[in-house]
CSV table of C-alpha atoms in Angstrom, one decimal:
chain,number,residue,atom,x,y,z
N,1,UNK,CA,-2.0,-22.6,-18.1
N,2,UNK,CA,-5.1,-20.4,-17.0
N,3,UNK,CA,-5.0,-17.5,-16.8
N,4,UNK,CA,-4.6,-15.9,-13.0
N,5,UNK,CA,-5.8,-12.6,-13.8
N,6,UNK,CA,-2.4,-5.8,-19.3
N,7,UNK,CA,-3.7,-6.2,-19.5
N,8,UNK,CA,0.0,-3.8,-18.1
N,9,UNK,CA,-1.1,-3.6,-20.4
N,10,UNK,CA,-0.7,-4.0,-18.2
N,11,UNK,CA,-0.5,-4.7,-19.1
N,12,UNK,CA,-1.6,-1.9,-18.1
N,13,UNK,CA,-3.5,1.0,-17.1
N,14,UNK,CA,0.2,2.9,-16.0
N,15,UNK,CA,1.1,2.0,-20.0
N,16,UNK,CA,-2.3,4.1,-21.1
N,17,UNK,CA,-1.6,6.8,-19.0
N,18,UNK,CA,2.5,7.0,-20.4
N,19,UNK,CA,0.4,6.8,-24.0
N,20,UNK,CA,-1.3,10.2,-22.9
N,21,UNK,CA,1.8,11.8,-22.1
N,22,UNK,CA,3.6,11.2,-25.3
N,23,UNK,CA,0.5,12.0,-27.3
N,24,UNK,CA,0.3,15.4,-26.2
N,25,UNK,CA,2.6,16.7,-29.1
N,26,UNK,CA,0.8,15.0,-31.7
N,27,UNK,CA,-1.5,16.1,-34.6
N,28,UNK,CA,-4.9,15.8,-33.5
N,29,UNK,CA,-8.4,16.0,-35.3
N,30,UNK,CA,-11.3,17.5,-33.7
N,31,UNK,CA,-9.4,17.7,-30.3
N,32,UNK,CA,-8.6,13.7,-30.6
N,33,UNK,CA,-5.1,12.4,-30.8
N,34,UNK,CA,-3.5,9.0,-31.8
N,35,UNK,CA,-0.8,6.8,-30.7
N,36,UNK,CA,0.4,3.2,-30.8
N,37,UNK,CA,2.7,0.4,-29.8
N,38,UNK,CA,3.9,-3.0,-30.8
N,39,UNK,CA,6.2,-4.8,-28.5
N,40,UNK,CA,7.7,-8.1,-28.1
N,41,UNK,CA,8.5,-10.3,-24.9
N,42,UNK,CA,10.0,-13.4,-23.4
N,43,UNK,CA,7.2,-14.1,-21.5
N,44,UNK,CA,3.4,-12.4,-21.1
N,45,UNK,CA,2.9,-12.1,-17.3
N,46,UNK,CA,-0.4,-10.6,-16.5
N,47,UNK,CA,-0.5,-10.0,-12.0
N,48,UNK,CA,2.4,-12.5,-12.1
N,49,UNK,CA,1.2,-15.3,-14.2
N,50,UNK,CA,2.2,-16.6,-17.4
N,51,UNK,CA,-0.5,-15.9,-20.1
N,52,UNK,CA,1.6,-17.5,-23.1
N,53,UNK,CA,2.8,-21.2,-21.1
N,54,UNK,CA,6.2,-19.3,-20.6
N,55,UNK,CA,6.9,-18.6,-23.9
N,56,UNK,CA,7.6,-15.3,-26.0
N,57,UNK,CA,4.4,-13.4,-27.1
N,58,UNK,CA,4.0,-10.7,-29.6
N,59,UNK,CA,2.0,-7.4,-28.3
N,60,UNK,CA,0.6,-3.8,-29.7
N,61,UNK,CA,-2.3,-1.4,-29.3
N,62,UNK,CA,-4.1,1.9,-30.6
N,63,UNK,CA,-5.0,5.1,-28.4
N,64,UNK,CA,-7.3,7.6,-29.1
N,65,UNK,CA,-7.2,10.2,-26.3
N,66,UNK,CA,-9.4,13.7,-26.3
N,67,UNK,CA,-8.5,17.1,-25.4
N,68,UNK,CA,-11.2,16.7,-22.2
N,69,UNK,CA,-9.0,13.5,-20.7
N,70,UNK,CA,-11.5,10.9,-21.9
N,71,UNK,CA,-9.5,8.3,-24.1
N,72,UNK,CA,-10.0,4.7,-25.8
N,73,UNK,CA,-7.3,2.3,-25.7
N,74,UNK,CA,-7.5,-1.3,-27.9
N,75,UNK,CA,-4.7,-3.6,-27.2
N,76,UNK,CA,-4.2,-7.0,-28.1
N,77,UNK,CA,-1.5,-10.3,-27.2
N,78,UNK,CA,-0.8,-13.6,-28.4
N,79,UNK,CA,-1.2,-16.2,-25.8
N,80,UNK,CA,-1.5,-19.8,-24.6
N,81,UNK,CA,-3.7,-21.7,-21.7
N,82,UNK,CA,-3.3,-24.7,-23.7
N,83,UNK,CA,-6.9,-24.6,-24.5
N,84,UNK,CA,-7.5,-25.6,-28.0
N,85,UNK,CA,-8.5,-22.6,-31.0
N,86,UNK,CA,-8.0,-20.0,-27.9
N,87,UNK,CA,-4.3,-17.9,-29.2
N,88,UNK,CA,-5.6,-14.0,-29.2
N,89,UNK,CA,-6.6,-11.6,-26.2
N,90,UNK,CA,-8.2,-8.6,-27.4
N,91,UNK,CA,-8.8,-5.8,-24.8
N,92,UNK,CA,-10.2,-2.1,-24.7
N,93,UNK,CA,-10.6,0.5,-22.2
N,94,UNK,CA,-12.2,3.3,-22.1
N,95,UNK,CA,-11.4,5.7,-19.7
N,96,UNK,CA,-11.0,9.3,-18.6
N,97,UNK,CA,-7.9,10.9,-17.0
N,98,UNK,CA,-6.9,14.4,-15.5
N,99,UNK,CA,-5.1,15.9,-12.6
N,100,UNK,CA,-5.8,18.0,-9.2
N,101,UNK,CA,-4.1,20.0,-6.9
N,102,UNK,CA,-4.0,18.8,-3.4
N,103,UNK,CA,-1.8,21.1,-2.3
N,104,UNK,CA,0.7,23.9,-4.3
N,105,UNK,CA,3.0,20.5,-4.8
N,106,UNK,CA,1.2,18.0,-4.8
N,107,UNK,CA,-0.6,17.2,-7.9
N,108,UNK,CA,-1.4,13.7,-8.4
N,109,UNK,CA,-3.1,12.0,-11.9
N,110,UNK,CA,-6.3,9.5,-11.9
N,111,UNK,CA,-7.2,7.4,-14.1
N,112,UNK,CA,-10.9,5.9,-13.7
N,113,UNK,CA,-12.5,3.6,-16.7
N,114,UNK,CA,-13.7,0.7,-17.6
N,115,UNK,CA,-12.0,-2.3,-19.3
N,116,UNK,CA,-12.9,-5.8,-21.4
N,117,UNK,CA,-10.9,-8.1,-21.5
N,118,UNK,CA,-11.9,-10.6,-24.9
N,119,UNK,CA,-10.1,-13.7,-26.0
N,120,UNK,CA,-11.6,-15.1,-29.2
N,121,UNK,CA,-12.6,-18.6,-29.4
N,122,UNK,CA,-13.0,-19.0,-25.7
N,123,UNK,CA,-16.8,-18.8,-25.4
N,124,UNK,CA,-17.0,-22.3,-27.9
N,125,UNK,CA,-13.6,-23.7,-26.3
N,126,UNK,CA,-13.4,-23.1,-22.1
N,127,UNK,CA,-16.3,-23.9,-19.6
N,128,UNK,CA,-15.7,-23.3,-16.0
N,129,UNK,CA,-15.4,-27.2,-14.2
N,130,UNK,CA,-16.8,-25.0,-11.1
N,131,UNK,CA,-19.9,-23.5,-12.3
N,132,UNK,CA,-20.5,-24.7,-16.0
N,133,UNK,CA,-20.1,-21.3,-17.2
N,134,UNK,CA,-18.8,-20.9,-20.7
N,135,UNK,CA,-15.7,-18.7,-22.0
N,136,UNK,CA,-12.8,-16.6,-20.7
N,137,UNK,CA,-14.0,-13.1,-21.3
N,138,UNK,CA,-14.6,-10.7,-18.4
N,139,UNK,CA,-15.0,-6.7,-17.6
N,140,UNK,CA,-13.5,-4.7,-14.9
N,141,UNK,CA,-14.0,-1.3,-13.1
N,142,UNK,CA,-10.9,0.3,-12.1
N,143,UNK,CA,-9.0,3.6,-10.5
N,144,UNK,CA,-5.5,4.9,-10.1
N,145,UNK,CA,-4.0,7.7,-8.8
N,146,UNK,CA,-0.8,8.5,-9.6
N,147,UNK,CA,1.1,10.9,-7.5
N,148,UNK,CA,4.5,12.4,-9.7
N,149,UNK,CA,7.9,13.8,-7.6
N,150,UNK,CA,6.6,12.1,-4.5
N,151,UNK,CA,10.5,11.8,-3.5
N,152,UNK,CA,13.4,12.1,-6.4
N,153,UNK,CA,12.8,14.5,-9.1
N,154,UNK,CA,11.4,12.5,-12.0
N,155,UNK,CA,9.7,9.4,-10.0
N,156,UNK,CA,6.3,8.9,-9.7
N,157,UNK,CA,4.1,6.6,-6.5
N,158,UNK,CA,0.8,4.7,-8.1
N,159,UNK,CA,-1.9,3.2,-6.0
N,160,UNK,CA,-5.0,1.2,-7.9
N,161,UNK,CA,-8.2,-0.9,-7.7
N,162,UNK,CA,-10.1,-2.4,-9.9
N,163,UNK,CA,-12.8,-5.3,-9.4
N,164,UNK,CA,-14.9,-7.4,-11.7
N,165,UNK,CA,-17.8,-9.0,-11.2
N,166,UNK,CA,-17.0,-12.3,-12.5
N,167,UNK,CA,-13.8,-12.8,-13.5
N,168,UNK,CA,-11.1,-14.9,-16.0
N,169,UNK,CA,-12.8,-18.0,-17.0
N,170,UNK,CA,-16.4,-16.9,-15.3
N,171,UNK,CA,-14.7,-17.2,-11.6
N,172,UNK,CA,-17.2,-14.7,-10.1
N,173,UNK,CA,-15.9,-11.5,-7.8
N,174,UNK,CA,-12.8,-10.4,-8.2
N,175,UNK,CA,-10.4,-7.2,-6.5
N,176,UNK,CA,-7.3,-6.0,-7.3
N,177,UNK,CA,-5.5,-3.7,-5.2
N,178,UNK,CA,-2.0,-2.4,-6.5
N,179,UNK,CA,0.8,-0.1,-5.4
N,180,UNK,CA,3.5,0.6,-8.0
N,181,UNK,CA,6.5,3.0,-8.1
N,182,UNK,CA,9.0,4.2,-10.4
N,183,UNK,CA,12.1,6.4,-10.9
N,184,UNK,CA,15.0,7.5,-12.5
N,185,UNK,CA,18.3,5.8,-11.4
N,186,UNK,CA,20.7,9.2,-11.1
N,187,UNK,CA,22.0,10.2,-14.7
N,188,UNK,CA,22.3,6.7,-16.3
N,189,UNK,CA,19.0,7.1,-18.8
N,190,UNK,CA,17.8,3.8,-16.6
N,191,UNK,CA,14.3,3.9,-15.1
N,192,UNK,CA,13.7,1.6,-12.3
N,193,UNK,CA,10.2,0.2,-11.3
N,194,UNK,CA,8.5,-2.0,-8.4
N,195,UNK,CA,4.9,-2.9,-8.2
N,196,UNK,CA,3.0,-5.4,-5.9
N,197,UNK,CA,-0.7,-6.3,-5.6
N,198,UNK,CA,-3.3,-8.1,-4.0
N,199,UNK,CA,-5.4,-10.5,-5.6
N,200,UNK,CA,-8.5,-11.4,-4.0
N,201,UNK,CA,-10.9,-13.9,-5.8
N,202,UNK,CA,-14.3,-15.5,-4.2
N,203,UNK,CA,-13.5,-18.7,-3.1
N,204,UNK,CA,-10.4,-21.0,-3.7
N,205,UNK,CA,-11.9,-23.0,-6.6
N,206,UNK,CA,-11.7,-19.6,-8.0
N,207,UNK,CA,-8.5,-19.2,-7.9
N,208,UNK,CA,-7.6,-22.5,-8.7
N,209,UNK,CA,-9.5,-21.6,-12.1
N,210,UNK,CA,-7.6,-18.2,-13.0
N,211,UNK,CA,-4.4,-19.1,-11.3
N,212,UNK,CA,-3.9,-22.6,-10.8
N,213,UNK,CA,-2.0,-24.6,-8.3
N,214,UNK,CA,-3.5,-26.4,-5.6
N,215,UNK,CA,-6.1,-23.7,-4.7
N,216,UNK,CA,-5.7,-23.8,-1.5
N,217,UNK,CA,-6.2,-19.8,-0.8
N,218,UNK,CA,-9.0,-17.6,-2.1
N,219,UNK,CA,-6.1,-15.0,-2.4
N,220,UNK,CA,-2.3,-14.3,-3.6
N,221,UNK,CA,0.2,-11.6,-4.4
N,222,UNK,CA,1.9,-11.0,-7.5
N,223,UNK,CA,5.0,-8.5,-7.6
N,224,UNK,CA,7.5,-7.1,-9.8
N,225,UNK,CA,10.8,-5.4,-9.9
N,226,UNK,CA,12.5,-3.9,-13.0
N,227,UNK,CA,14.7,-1.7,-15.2
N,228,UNK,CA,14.1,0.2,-18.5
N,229,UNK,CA,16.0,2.7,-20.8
N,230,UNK,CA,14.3,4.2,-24.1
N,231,UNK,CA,17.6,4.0,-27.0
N,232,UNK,CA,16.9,4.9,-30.5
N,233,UNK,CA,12.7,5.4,-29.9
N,234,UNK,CA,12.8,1.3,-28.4
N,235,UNK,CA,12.3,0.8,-24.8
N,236,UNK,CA,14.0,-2.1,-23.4
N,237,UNK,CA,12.7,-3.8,-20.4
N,238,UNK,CA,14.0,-6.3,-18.1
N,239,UNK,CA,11.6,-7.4,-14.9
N,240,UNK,CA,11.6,-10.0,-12.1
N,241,UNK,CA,8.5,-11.2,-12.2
N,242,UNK,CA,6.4,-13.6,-9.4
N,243,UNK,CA,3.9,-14.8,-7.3
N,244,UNK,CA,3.2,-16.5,-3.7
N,245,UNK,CA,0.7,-19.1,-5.0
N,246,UNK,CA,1.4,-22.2,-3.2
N,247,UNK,CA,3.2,-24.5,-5.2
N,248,UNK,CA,3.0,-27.9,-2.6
N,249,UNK,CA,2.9,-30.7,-4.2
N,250,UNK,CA,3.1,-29.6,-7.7
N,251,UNK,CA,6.1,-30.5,-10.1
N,252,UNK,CA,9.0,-28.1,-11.0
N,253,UNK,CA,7.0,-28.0,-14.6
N,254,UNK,CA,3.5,-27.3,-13.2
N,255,UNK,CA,5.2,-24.5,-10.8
N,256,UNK,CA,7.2,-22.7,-13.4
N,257,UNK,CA,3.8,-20.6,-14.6
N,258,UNK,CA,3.6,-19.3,-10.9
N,259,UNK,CA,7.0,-19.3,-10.0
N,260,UNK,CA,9.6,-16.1,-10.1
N,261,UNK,CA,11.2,-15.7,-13.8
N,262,UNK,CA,12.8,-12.8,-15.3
N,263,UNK,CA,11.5,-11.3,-18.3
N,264,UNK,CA,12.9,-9.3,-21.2
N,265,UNK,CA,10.8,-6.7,-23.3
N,266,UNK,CA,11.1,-4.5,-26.4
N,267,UNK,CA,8.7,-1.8,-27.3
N,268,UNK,CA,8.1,0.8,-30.4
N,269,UNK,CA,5.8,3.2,-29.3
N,270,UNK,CA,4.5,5.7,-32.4
């Protein structure tokens, strides 16, 4: 199915700036340190579509992060469109992070970078039935600010944006404006997390491209609400996962990439 939208990674720019924080105890050369993941999960949602036709997908990445804040990120995912010879997403940031003090509490993180999101094979294999433009590829601008013990000890409130200039599958302007929060659920060792954004595209042939569906909107919003807990170094995930793309007319298959699923996640981070 195409693609609507990490990368959290997602995926993720929240998953780079975790990366940071575990990396700050690690041997470092010339004032750089390195960390990395590998992760496996039911399904790769990326802003609340399927990337891999609803099927498991196999995930890692490398950080490099400097003493200064400034950090490089590669991450990589299987996945499926059902376009022919295109199976691999390759993405890197590079980015630069630090904190401020608003006030004697209040302390909050950004995060401000760029990111390219690559998918090898695309550029020989995908043109746009819009505009004639070729491949899958695309770059985006973002920013996040992440605001830490905003209520409960331990929690931590996110706001983001980030925009390209042409988007998944050449689809021209894109913006993306999320809110996330997360936080510890009393003593259990459970973390709980909620997210939603706003996806805002050009026109509705655009989104038709990127996310499918009738089209009928140049906009939609993807959410997400989930658990975690970290046992023996692994990090196991479960999130409900969706979208309010308009589904009229289509058929249970053709609405399951866009519909609400749950999803189930294991990661190594080293």
């Amino acid at each position: 199915m195409m693609k609507f939208a990490c990368k959290a990674i997602a995926l993720s720019i929240c998953a780079v700036t975790s990366t940071f924080a575990m990396a700050e105890d690690k041997p470092s050369l010339y004032g750089v340190t390195a960390s990395g993941n590998v992760s496996a999960t039911t399904d790769y949602r990326f802003r609340g579509v399927t990337q891999s036709s609803n099927n498991p997908a196999i995930q890692g990445g490398f950080t490099f992060s400097h003493t200064s804040g400034a950090y490089l990120a590669l991450w990589g995912s299987s996945v499926d469109f059902g376009i022919s010879g295109v199976s691999t997403e390759t993405d890197a940031t590079l980015g630069f992070t630090n904190s401020f003090a608003l006030t004697d509490k209040i302390k909050p993180v950004y995060d401000v970078g760029v990111i390219h999101y690559g998918y090898i094979g695309s550029k020989s294999n995908y043109t746009n039935t819009y505009n004639g433009k070729k491949g899958l590829a695309f770059t985006e601008v973002f920013g996040k600010l992440t605001f830490p013990e905003t209520i409960f000890a331990g929690d931590a409130l996110s706001v983001g944006v980030n925009y390209s200039p042409d988007y998944w599958g050449r689809s021209d302007d894109f913006w993306y404006f999320n809110l996330g929060y997360s936080a510890p659920i009393a003593d259990t060792g459970l973390t709980g997390l909620a997210s939603v954004g706003y996806n805002k595209l050009k026109n509705a042939d655009s989104l038709s491209v990127v996310a499918g569906g009738p089209g009928k909107d140049d906009n939609y919003v993807d959410y997400k609400l989930g658990v975690n807990y970290n046992f023996l170094g692994i990090l196991a995930e479960v999130d409900v996962v969706g979208t309010n793309i308009s589904k009229s007319g289509m058929t249970n298959a053709q609405k399951k990439p866009y519909d609400t699923g749950v999803l189930f996640s294991l990661t190594k981070t080293f």
